[in-house]
């Protein structure tokens, strides 16, 4: 399951990603928003982040105007590694190396076609593990305030 969320600035690209998921038969849950009325992105970041950390969804996709604000909010939830992506290389590498569990994109940054491409790469790229496990574990230690130098 993929959890989806957006604000008014990311609605167009979220809808493009939904069409892609439906075409591919990939299960998703859309946490809103559903119209172009101005809304507050932290609400959708929180709902999608919780769906990922409680195990309901394997991955999340969040969209706002830039992808930045919604990523900042999502990254405040323990266990979330949300990555802002605006090119194909980063869409791939943030799964391979960072084990990112939420993809964040901007509707005022990326076209619908680009957003779908980044989502496709993100969903289909595995975490490499190995030496990257240690680094991701260090991020978790910082989050848990157990990190020591
Ligand atoms: C909303 O206008 C805009 O601030 C929001 O979509 C996002 O870009 C914030 O980071």
PDB file of C-alpha atoms and ligand atoms in Angstrom:
ATOM      1  CA  UNK A   1       0.000   0.000   0.000  1.00  0.00           C
ATOM      2  CA  UNK A   2       1.165   3.515  -0.853  1.00  0.00           C
ATOM      3  CA  UNK A   3      -0.073   6.408   1.319  1.00  0.00           C
ATOM      4  CA  UNK A   4      -0.695   9.649  -0.564  1.00  0.00           C
ATOM      5  CA  UNK A   5      -1.158  13.198   0.610  1.00  0.00           C
ATOM      6  CA  UNK A   6      -0.870  16.729  -0.683  1.00  0.00           C
ATOM      7  CA  UNK A   7      -1.846  20.336  -0.194  1.00  0.00           C
ATOM      8  CA  UNK A   8      -3.357  22.590  -2.861  1.00  0.00           C
ATOM      9  CA  UNK A   9       0.131  23.218  -4.340  1.00  0.00           C
ATOM     10  CA  UNK A  10       0.681  19.505  -4.978  1.00  0.00           C
ATOM     11  CA  UNK A  11      -2.807  18.360  -5.937  1.00  0.00           C
ATOM     12  CA  UNK A  12      -2.114  18.190  -9.688  1.00  0.00           C
ATOM     13  CA  UNK A  13       0.937  15.946  -9.367  1.00  0.00           C
ATOM     14  CA  UNK A  14      -0.713  13.783  -6.692  1.00  0.00           C
ATOM     15  CA  UNK A  15      -3.602  13.171  -9.083  1.00  0.00           C
ATOM     16  CA  UNK A  16      -1.139  12.253 -11.833  1.00  0.00           C
ATOM     17  CA  UNK A  17       0.531   9.767  -9.465  1.00  0.00           C
ATOM     18  CA  UNK A  18      -2.886   8.313  -8.558  1.00  0.00           C
ATOM     19  CA  UNK A  19      -3.612   7.696 -12.234  1.00  0.00           C
ATOM     20  CA  UNK A  20      -0.239   5.920 -12.550  1.00  0.00           C
ATOM     21  CA  UNK A  21      -0.942   3.763  -9.476  1.00  0.00           C
ATOM     22  CA  UNK A  22      -4.384   2.834 -10.803  1.00  0.00           C
ATOM     23  CA  UNK A  23      -2.957   1.950 -14.228  1.00  0.00           C
ATOM     24  CA  UNK A  24      -0.381  -0.302 -12.546  1.00  0.00           C
ATOM     25  CA  UNK A  25      -2.907  -1.817 -10.126  1.00  0.00           C
ATOM     26  CA  UNK A  26      -0.934  -0.632  -7.100  1.00  0.00           C
ATOM     27  CA  UNK A  27      -2.998  -0.279  -3.915  1.00  0.00           C
ATOM     28  CA  UNK A  28      -3.055   3.204  -2.405  1.00  0.00           C
ATOM     29  CA  UNK A  29      -4.814   5.259   0.258  1.00  0.00           C
ATOM     30  CA  UNK A  30      -5.381   8.946  -0.425  1.00  0.00           C
ATOM     31  CA  UNK A  31      -5.385  11.089   2.711  1.00  0.00           C
ATOM     32  CA  UNK A  32      -6.300  14.292   0.818  1.00  0.00           C
ATOM     33  CA  UNK A  33      -6.539  17.128   0.114  1.00  0.00           C
ATOM     34  CA  UNK A  34      -9.083  16.716  -2.638  1.00  0.00           C
ATOM     35  CA  UNK A  35      -9.692  20.249  -3.951  1.00  0.00           C
ATOM     36  CA  UNK A  36      -7.627  23.327  -4.819  1.00  0.00           C
ATOM     37  CA  UNK A  37      -8.876  25.178  -1.765  1.00  0.00           C
ATOM     38  CA  UNK A  38      -5.933  26.398   0.345  1.00  0.00           C
ATOM     39  CA  UNK A  39      -5.060  23.951   3.144  1.00  0.00           C
ATOM     40  CA  UNK A  40      -2.222  23.400   5.621  1.00  0.00           C
ATOM     41  CA  UNK A  41       0.316  20.812   4.449  1.00  0.00           C
ATOM     42  CA  UNK A  42       1.397  19.554   7.927  1.00  0.00           C
ATOM     43  CA  UNK A  43      -1.991  17.861   8.362  1.00  0.00           C
ATOM     44  CA  UNK A  44      -1.438  15.668   5.295  1.00  0.00           C
ATOM     45  CA  UNK A  45       2.207  15.072   6.137  1.00  0.00           C
ATOM     46  CA  UNK A  46       1.173  13.774   9.557  1.00  0.00           C
ATOM     47  CA  UNK A  47      -1.579  11.479   8.228  1.00  0.00           C
ATOM     48  CA  UNK A  48       0.672   9.912   5.582  1.00  0.00           C
ATOM     49  CA  UNK A  49       3.631   9.619   7.956  1.00  0.00           C
ATOM     50  CA  UNK A  50       1.485   7.812  10.534  1.00  0.00           C
ATOM     51  CA  UNK A  51       0.174   5.430   7.888  1.00  0.00           C
ATOM     52  CA  UNK A  52       3.804   4.500   7.115  1.00  0.00           C
ATOM     53  CA  UNK A  53       5.035   4.205  10.701  1.00  0.00           C
ATOM     54  CA  UNK A  54       2.033   2.187  11.887  1.00  0.00           C
ATOM     55  CA  UNK A  55       2.631  -0.317   9.076  1.00  0.00           C
ATOM     56  CA  UNK A  56      -0.565   0.361   7.135  1.00  0.00           C
ATOM     57  CA  UNK A  57       1.516   1.588   4.175  1.00  0.00           C
ATOM     58  CA  UNK A  58       4.953   0.486   2.992  1.00  0.00           C
ATOM     59  CA  UNK A  59       5.774   3.859   1.444  1.00  0.00           C
ATOM     60  CA  UNK A  60       4.281   7.331   1.250  1.00  0.00           C
ATOM     61  CA  UNK A  61       4.156  10.074  -1.361  1.00  0.00           C
ATOM     62  CA  UNK A  62       3.589  13.692  -0.340  1.00  0.00           C
ATOM     63  CA  UNK A  63       3.204  16.685  -2.621  1.00  0.00           C
ATOM     64  CA  UNK A  64       3.079  20.398  -1.895  1.00  0.00           C
ATOM     65  CA  UNK A  65       4.223  23.446  -3.858  1.00  0.00           C
ATOM     66  CA  UNK A  66       7.914  22.684  -3.456  1.00  0.00           C
ATOM     67  CA  UNK A  67       7.897  19.368  -1.573  1.00  0.00           C
ATOM     68  CA  UNK A  68       9.922  21.063   1.143  1.00  0.00           C
ATOM     69  CA  UNK A  69       7.402  22.088   3.803  1.00  0.00           C
ATOM     70  CA  UNK A  70       5.565  18.799   3.642  1.00  0.00           C
ATOM     71  CA  UNK A  71       8.885  16.902   3.971  1.00  0.00           C
ATOM     72  CA  UNK A  72       9.889  18.962   6.998  1.00  0.00           C
ATOM     73  CA  UNK A  73       6.603  18.109   8.696  1.00  0.00           C
ATOM     74  CA  UNK A  74       6.792  14.402   7.800  1.00  0.00           C
ATOM     75  CA  UNK A  75      10.373  14.147   9.054  1.00  0.00           C
ATOM     76  CA  UNK A  76       9.205  15.185  12.537  1.00  0.00           C
ATOM     77  CA  UNK A  77       7.408  11.840  12.870  1.00  0.00           C
ATOM     78  CA  UNK A  78       9.653   9.197  14.423  1.00  0.00           C
ATOM     79  CA  UNK A  79      10.681   6.571  11.880  1.00  0.00           C
ATOM     80  CA  UNK A  80      10.121   8.739   8.844  1.00  0.00           C
ATOM     81  CA  UNK A  81      12.828   9.403   6.279  1.00  0.00           C
ATOM     82  CA  UNK A  82      11.153  11.768   3.841  1.00  0.00           C
ATOM     83  CA  UNK A  83      13.159  12.932   0.832  1.00  0.00           C
ATOM     84  CA  UNK A  84      12.465  15.891  -1.441  1.00  0.00           C
ATOM     85  CA  UNK A  85      13.099  14.793  -4.997  1.00  0.00           C
ATOM     86  CA  UNK A  86      13.206  16.763  -8.240  1.00  0.00           C
ATOM     87  CA  UNK A  87      15.264  14.500 -10.482  1.00  0.00           C
ATOM     88  CA  UNK A  88      15.436  10.817 -11.382  1.00  0.00           C
ATOM     89  CA  UNK A  89      18.865  10.230  -9.865  1.00  0.00           C
ATOM     90  CA  UNK A  90      17.743  11.389  -6.420  1.00  0.00           C
ATOM     91  CA  UNK A  91      14.505   9.377  -6.668  1.00  0.00           C
ATOM     92  CA  UNK A  92      16.654   6.258  -7.105  1.00  0.00           C
ATOM     93  CA  UNK A  93      19.461   7.066  -4.697  1.00  0.00           C
ATOM     94  CA  UNK A  94      17.255   8.038  -1.780  1.00  0.00           C
ATOM     95  CA  UNK A  95      15.777   4.527  -1.860  1.00  0.00           C
ATOM     96  CA  UNK A  96      19.100   2.768  -2.489  1.00  0.00           C
ATOM     97  CA  UNK A  97      21.170   4.623   0.087  1.00  0.00           C
ATOM     98  CA  UNK A  98      18.830   6.397   2.529  1.00  0.00           C
ATOM     99  CA  UNK A  99      15.990   3.838   2.635  1.00  0.00           C
ATOM    100  CA  UNK A 100      13.645   6.816   2.331  1.00  0.00           C
ATOM    101  CA  UNK A 101      10.093   5.820   3.150  1.00  0.00           C
ATOM    102  CA  UNK A 102       8.342   8.957   1.904  1.00  0.00           C
ATOM    103  CA  UNK A 103       8.866  10.651  -1.451  1.00  0.00           C
ATOM    104  CA  UNK A 104       8.151  14.400  -1.436  1.00  0.00           C
ATOM    105  CA  UNK A 105       7.653  16.376  -4.620  1.00  0.00           C
ATOM    106  CA  UNK A 106       6.630  19.874  -5.624  1.00  0.00           C
ATOM    107  CA  UNK A 107       3.741  20.690  -7.934  1.00  0.00           C
ATOM    108  CA  UNK A 108       5.412  24.028  -8.679  1.00  0.00           C
ATOM    109  CA  UNK A 109       8.754  22.323  -9.354  1.00  0.00           C
ATOM    110  CA  UNK A 110       8.030  19.139 -11.286  1.00  0.00           C
ATOM    111  CA  UNK A 111       5.655  18.442 -14.157  1.00  0.00           C
ATOM    112  CA  UNK A 112       3.034  15.710 -13.847  1.00  0.00           C
ATOM    113  CA  UNK A 113       5.093  13.482 -16.150  1.00  0.00           C
ATOM    114  CA  UNK A 114       8.226  14.016 -14.069  1.00  0.00           C
ATOM    115  CA  UNK A 115       6.365  13.354 -10.813  1.00  0.00           C
ATOM    116  CA  UNK A 116       5.031  10.066 -12.166  1.00  0.00           C
ATOM    117  CA  UNK A 117       8.531   9.066 -13.280  1.00  0.00           C
ATOM    118  CA  UNK A 118      10.006   9.869  -9.836  1.00  0.00           C
ATOM    119  CA  UNK A 119       7.195   7.928  -8.140  1.00  0.00           C
ATOM    120  CA  UNK A 120       7.780   4.943 -10.435  1.00  0.00           C
ATOM    121  CA  UNK A 121      11.510   4.916  -9.680  1.00  0.00           C
ATOM    122  CA  UNK A 122      10.962   5.418  -5.945  1.00  0.00           C
ATOM    123  CA  UNK A 123       8.431   2.598  -5.650  1.00  0.00           C
ATOM    124  CA  UNK A 124      10.494   0.138  -7.678  1.00  0.00           C
ATOM    125  CA  UNK A 125      13.964   0.747  -6.237  1.00  0.00           C
ATOM    126  CA  UNK A 126      15.090  -1.378  -3.263  1.00  0.00           C
ATOM    127  CA  UNK A 127      17.280  -0.293  -0.343  1.00  0.00           C
ATOM    128  CA  UNK A 128      20.834  -1.579  -0.880  1.00  0.00           C
ATOM    129  CA  UNK A 129      21.555  -2.258   2.785  1.00  0.00           C
ATOM    130  CA  UNK A 130      25.195  -3.109   3.541  1.00  0.00           C
ATOM    131  CA  UNK A 131      27.195  -0.059   4.625  1.00  0.00           C
ATOM    132  CA  UNK A 132      24.087   2.086   4.215  1.00  0.00           C
ATOM    133  CA  UNK A 133      22.401   0.228   7.087  1.00  0.00           C
ATOM    134  CA  UNK A 134      24.928   1.680   9.517  1.00  0.00           C
ATOM    135  CA  UNK A 135      24.270   5.223   8.311  1.00  0.00           C
ATOM    136  CA  UNK A 136      20.504   4.879   8.390  1.00  0.00           C
ATOM    137  CA  UNK A 137      20.825   3.422  11.902  1.00  0.00           C
ATOM    138  CA  UNK A 138      22.835   6.525  12.859  1.00  0.00           C
ATOM    139  CA  UNK A 139      19.975   8.727  11.657  1.00  0.00           C
ATOM    140  CA  UNK A 140      17.635   6.696  13.864  1.00  0.00           C
ATOM    141  CA  UNK A 141      20.030   7.086  16.804  1.00  0.00           C
ATOM    142  CA  UNK A 142      20.000  10.865  16.351  1.00  0.00           C
ATOM    143  CA  UNK A 143      16.208  10.748  16.327  1.00  0.00           C
ATOM    144  CA  UNK A 144      16.185   8.651  19.520  1.00  0.00           C
ATOM    145  CA  UNK A 145      18.851  10.831  21.153  1.00  0.00           C
ATOM    146  CA  UNK A 146      21.039   7.768  21.659  1.00  0.00           C
ATOM    147  CA  UNK A 147      23.683   8.922  19.180  1.00  0.00           C
ATOM    148  CA  UNK A 148      27.148   9.464  20.578  1.00  0.00           C
ATOM    149  CA  UNK A 149      30.254  10.551  18.714  1.00  0.00           C
TER     150      UNK A 149
HETATM  151  C1  LIG B   1       1.528  26.659  -0.169  1.00  0.00           C
HETATM  152  O1  LIG B   1       1.322  27.881  -0.796  1.00  0.00           O
HETATM  153  C2  LIG B   1       3.014  26.327  -0.139  1.00  0.00           C
HETATM  154  O2  LIG B   1       3.639  27.103   0.824  1.00  0.00           O
HETATM  155  C3  LIG B   1       3.202  24.856   0.117  1.00  0.00           C
HETATM  156  O3  LIG B   1       2.569  24.138  -0.876  1.00  0.00           O
HETATM  157  C4  LIG B   1       4.630  24.337   0.127  1.00  0.00           C
HETATM  158  O4  LIG B   1       5.308  24.728  -1.026  1.00  0.00           O
HETATM  159  C5  LIG B   1       5.413  24.556   1.334  1.00  0.00           C
HETATM  160  O5  LIG B   1       6.556  24.093   1.458  1.00  0.00           O
END
